[in-house]
Tab-separated table of C-alpha atoms in Angstrom:
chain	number	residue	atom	x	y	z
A	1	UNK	CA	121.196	116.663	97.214
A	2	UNK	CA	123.028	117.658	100.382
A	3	UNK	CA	124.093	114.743	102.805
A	4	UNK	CA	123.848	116.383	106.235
A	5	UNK	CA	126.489	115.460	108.579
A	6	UNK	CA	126.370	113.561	111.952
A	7	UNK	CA	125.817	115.865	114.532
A	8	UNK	CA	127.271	115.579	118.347
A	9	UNK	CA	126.045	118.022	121.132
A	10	UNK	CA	125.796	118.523	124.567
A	11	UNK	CA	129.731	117.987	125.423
A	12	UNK	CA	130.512	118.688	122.312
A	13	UNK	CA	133.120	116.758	121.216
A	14	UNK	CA	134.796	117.026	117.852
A	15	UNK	CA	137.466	114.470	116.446
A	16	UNK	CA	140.105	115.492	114.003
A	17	UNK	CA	141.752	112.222	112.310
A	18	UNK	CA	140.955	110.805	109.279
A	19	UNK	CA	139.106	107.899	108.312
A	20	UNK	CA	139.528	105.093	105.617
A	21	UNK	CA	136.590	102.951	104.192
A	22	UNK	CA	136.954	99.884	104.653
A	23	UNK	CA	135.393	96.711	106.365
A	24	UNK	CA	133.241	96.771	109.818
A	25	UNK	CA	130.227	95.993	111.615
A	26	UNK	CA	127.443	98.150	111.626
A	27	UNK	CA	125.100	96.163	113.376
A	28	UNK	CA	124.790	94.361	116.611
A	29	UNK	CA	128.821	94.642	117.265
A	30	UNK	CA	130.291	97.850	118.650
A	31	UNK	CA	131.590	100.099	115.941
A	32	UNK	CA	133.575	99.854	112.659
A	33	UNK	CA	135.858	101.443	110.966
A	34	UNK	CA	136.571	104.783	111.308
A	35	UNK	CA	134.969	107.514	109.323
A	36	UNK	CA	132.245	104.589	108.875
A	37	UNK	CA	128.223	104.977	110.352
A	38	UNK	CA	129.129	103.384	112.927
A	39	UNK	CA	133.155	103.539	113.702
A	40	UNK	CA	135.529	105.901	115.107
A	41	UNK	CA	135.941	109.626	114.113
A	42	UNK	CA	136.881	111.162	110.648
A	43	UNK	CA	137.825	114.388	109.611
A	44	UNK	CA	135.469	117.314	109.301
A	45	UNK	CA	132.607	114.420	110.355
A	46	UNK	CA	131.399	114.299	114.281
A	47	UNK	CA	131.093	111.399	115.114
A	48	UNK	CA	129.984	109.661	118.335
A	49	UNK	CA	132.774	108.422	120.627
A	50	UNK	CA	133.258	104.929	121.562
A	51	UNK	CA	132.416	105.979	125.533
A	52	UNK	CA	129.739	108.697	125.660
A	53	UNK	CA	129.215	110.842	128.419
A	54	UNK	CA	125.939	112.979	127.989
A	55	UNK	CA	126.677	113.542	124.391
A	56	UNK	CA	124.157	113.199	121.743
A	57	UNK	CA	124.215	112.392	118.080
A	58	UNK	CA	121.507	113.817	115.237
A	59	UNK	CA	121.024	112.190	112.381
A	60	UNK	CA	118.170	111.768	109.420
A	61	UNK	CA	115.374	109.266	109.225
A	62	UNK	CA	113.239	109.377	105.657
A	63	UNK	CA	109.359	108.525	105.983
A	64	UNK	CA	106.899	109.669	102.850
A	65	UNK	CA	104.298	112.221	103.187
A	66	UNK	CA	101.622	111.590	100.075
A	67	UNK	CA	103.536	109.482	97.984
A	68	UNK	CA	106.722	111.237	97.990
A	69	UNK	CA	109.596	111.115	100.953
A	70	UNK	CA	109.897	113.189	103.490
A	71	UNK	CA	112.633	113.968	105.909
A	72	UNK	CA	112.819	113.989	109.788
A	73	UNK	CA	115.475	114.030	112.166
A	74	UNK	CA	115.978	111.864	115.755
A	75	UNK	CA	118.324	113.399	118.475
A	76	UNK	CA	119.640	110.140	120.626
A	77	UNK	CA	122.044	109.321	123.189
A	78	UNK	CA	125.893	109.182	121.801
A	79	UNK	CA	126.562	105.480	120.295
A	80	UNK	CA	129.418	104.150	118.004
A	81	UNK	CA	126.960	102.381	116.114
A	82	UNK	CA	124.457	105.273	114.938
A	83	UNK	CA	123.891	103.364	111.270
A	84	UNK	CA	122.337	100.826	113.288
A	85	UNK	CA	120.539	103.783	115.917
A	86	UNK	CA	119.370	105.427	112.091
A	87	UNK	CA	117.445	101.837	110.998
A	88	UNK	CA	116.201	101.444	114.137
A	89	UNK	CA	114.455	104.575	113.874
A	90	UNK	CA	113.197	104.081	110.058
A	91	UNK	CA	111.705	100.624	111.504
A	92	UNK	CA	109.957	102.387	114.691
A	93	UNK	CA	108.352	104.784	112.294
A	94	UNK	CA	107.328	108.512	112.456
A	95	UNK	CA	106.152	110.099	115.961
A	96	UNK	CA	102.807	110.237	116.751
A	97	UNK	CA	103.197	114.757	115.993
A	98	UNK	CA	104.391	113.303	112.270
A	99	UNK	CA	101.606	110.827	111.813
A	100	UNK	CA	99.307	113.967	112.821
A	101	UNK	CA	101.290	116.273	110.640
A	102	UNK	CA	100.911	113.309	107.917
A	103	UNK	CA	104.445	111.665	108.002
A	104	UNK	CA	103.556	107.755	106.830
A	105	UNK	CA	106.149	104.817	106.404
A	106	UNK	CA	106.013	102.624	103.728
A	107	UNK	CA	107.935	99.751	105.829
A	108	UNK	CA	105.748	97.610	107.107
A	109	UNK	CA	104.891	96.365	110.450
A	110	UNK	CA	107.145	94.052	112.259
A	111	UNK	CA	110.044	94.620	110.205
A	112	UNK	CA	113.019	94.104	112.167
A	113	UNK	CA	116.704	94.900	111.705
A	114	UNK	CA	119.112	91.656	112.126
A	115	UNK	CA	122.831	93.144	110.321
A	116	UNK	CA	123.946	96.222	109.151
A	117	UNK	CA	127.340	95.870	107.684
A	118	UNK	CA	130.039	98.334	105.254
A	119	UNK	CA	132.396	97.306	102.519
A	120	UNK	CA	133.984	100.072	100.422
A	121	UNK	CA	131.351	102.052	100.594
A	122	UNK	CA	128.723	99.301	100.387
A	123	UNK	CA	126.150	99.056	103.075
A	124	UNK	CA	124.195	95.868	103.830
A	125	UNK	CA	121.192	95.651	105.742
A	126	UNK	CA	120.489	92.422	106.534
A	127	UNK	CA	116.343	92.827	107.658
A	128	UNK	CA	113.062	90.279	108.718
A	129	UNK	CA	111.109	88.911	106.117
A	130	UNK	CA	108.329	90.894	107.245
A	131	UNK	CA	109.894	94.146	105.072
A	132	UNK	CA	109.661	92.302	101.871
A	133	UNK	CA	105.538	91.555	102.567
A	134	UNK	CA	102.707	93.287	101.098
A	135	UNK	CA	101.837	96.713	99.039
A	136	UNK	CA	101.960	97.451	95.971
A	137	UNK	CA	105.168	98.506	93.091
A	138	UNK	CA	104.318	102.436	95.214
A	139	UNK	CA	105.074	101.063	98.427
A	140	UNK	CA	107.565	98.922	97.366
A	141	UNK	CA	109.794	101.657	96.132
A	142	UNK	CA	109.451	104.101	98.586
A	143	UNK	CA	110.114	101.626	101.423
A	144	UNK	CA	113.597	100.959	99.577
A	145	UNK	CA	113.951	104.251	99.239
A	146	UNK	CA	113.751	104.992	102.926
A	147	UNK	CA	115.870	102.533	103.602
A	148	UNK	CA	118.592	103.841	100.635
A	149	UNK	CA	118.292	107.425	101.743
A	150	UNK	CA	118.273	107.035	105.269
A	151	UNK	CA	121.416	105.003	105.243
A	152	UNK	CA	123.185	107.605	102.443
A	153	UNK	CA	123.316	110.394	104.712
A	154	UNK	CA	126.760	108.543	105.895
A	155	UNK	CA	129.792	109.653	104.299
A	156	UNK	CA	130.813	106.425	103.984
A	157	UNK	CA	127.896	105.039	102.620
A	158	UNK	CA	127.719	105.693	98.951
A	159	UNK	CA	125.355	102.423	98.022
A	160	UNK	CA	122.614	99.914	100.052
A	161	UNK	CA	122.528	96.281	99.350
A	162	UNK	CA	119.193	94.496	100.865
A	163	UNK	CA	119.038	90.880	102.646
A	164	UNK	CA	116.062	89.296	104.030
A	165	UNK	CA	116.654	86.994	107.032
A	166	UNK	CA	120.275	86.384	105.842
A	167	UNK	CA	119.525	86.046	102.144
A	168	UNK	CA	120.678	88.377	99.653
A	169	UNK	CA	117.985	90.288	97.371
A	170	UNK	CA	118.067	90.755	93.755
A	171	UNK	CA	114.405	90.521	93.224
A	172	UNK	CA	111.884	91.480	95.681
A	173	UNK	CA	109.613	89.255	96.840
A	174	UNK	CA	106.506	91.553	97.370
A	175	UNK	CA	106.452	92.842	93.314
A	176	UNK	CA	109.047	90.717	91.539
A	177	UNK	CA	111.050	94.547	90.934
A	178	UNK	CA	114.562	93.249	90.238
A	179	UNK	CA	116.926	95.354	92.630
A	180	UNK	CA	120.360	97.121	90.941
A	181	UNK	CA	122.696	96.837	93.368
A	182	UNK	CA	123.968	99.063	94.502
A	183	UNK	CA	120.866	100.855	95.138
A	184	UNK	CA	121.817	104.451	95.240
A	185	UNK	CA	119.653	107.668	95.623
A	186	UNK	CA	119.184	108.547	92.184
A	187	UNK	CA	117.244	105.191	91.539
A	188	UNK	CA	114.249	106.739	93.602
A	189	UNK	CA	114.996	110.714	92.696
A	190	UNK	CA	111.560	110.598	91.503
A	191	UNK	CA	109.852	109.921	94.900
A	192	UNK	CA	111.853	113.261	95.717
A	193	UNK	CA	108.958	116.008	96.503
A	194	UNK	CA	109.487	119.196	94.006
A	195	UNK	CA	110.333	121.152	97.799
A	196	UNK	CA	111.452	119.299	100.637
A	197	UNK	CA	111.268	121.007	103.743
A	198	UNK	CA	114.272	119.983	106.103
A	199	UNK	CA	114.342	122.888	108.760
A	200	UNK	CA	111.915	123.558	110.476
A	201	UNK	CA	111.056	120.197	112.009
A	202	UNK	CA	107.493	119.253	112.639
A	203	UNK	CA	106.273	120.632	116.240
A	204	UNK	CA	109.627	122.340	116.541
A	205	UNK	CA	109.751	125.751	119.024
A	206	UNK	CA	111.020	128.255	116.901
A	207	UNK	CA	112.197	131.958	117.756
A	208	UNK	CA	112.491	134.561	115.136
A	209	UNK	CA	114.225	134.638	113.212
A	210	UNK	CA	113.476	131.315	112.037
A	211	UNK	CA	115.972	129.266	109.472
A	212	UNK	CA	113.605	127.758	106.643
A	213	UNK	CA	115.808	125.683	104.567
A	214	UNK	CA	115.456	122.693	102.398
A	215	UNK	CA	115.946	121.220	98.805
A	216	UNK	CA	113.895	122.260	95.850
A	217	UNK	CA	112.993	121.996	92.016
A	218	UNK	CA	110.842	124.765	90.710
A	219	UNK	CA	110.545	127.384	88.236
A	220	UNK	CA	113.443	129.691	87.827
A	221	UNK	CA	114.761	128.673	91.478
A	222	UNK	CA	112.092	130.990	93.364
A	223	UNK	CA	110.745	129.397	96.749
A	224	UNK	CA	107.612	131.238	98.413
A	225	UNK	CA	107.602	131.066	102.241
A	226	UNK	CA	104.850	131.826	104.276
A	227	UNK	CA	104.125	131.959	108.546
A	228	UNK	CA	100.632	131.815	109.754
A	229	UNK	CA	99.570	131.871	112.905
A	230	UNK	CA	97.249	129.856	115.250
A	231	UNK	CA	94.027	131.638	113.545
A	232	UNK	CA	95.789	130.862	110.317
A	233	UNK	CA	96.430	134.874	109.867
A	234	UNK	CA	99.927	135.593	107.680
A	235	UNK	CA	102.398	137.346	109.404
A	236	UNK	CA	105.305	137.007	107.349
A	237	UNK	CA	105.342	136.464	103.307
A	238	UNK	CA	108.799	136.297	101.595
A	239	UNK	CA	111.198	134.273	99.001
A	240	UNK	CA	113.836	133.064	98.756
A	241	UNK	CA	116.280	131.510	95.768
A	242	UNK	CA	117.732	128.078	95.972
A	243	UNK	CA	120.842	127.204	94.154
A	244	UNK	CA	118.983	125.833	90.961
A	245	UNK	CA	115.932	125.484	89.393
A	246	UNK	CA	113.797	124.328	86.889
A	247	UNK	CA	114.466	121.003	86.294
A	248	UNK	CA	117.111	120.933	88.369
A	249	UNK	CA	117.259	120.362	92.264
A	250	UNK	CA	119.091	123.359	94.428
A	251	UNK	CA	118.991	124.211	97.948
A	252	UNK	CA	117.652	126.952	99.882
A	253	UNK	CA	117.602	128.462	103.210
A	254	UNK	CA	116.496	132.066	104.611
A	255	UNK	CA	116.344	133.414	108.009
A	256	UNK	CA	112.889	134.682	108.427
A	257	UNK	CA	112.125	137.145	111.499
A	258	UNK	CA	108.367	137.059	112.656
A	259	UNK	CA	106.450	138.699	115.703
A	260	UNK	CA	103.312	137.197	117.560
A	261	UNK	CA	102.211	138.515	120.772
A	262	UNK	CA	102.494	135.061	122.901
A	263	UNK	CA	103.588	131.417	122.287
A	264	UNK	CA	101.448	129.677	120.414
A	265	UNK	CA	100.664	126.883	117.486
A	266	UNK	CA	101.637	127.971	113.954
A	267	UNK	CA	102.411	126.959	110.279
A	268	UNK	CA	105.689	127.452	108.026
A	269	UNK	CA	104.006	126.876	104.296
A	270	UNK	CA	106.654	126.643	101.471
A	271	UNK	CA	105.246	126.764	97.787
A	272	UNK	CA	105.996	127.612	94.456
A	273	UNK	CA	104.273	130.552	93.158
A	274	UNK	CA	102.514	129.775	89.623
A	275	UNK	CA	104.440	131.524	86.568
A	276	UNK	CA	101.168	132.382	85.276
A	277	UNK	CA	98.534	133.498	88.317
A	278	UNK	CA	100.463	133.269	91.102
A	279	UNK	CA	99.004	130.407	92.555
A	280	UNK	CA	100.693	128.203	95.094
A	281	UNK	CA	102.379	125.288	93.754
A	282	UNK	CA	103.810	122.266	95.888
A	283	UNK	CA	102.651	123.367	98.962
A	284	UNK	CA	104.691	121.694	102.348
A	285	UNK	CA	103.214	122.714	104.989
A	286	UNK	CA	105.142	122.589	108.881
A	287	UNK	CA	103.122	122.384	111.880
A	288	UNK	CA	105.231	125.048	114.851
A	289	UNK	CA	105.410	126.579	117.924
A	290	UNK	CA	106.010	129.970	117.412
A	291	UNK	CA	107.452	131.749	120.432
A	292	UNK	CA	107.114	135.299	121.308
């Protein structure tokens, strides 16, 4: 699955040297490494500078929606330490247009973020005892998998190691799972949706055309994309192909031009058509504001 990159607006400034992994603070302190989440630039990465100006930095934050994960994306002011800026995010939880759209978190109330540190490619987050509380083996794993994916999108970051309050964690508390460490993405593949919607984000203002693009595993690679609009009419059918399928994931994305008379609520609805009647499969649905 595609790790999207760091992105830094507004001024737009892009850095050019490379990066080595190595030690540095994610957390509280100002900045590693560079080419790390939360250090100095790296080559064909934007990162944040150390002094920011009116620049801003975009990065992922991974909730659930049902019982699979589901991914959003905050826009925030320019920091050197956006790994830290990314957990602080996961731990705030989704907005209250994602909770309506129904974006959940599996990390529970009053969890706090104390460390965030990188080692060759290992990150540590150091977080309250209040994350390892409650739910059952289901919450459990996709809270760890928030954490793991949401931290993953750095190109520096290829594995998660958990502490609570200081304490390293091999088996958690709340279900007695014993934790591999690294954790890595593929350990919670499974809580993956068969199509994840990436673009469009929820509530998002979109003008046609609109890019629809995403990650999905479904029969012979074919994605069905539909726009409705605020009476729930379709104005647009159409596919698209993502670059595998059937029991493999690929991604997609398609450009997909739409009129409506005025500006007004609508829905992006992604689904796999059933081999045999047709049917929609999967269905993700994306709450919009399509503008005229």
């Amino acid at each position: 699955m595609r790790r999207p990159l760091i992105l830094l607006t507004a001024l737009g400034i892009l850095a050019a040297s490379c990066g080595e992994r190595g030690p540095g603070s994610l957390g509280p302190g100002p900045g590693g490494p560079p080419g790390s989440p939360t250090g100095g630039p790296t080559g064909g990465h934007p990162s944040p500078t150390a002094e920011p100006s009116g620049e801003t930095m975009t990065f992922e934050v991974w909730f659930a929606r049902g019982d699979r994960l589901f991914v959003v994306h905050r826009t925030v002011p320019a920091s050197p330490r956006v790994g830290t800026a990314a957990l602080e995010a996961l731990l705030a939880g989704p907005s209250d247009g994602e909770r309506a759209a129904g974006v959940t978190t599996a990390v529970p109330e009053g969890s706090e973020l104390l460390d965030l540190a990188v080692e060759g490619g290992l990150a540590t987050a150091d977080l309250s005892s209040a994350f390892g509380s409650g739910g059952g083996s289901l919450s459990v794993r996709m809270r760890l998998a928030q954490l793991v994916y949401t931290l993953t999108q750095f190109p520096t970051v290829d594995g998660v190691a958990l502490e609570l309050d200081g304490r390293p964690v091999e088996v958690f508390p709340a279900e007695g799972l014993v934790l591999d460490v690294p954790m890595v993405r593929a350990d919670f593949a499974d809580l993956l949706p068969q199509i994840l919607v990436e673009e469009p984000a929820i509530g998002e203002r979109v003008t046609s055309p609109v890019t629809i693009a995403g990650t999905a595993d479904v029969f012979e690679a074919t994605v069905s994309i539909r726009i409705l609009d605020a009476a729930g009419e379709e104005i647009v059918r159409t596919f698209t192909t993502a670059t595998c399928g059937t029991g493999c994931r690929g991604e997609f994305e398609e450009r997909v031009r739409f009129e409506v008379g005025e500006t007004q609520p609508g829905t992006i609805v992604v689904y796999e058509s059933s081999a045999e009647d047709g049917s929609p499969l999967h269905v993700v649905e994306i709450p919009v504001l399509l503008v005229a």
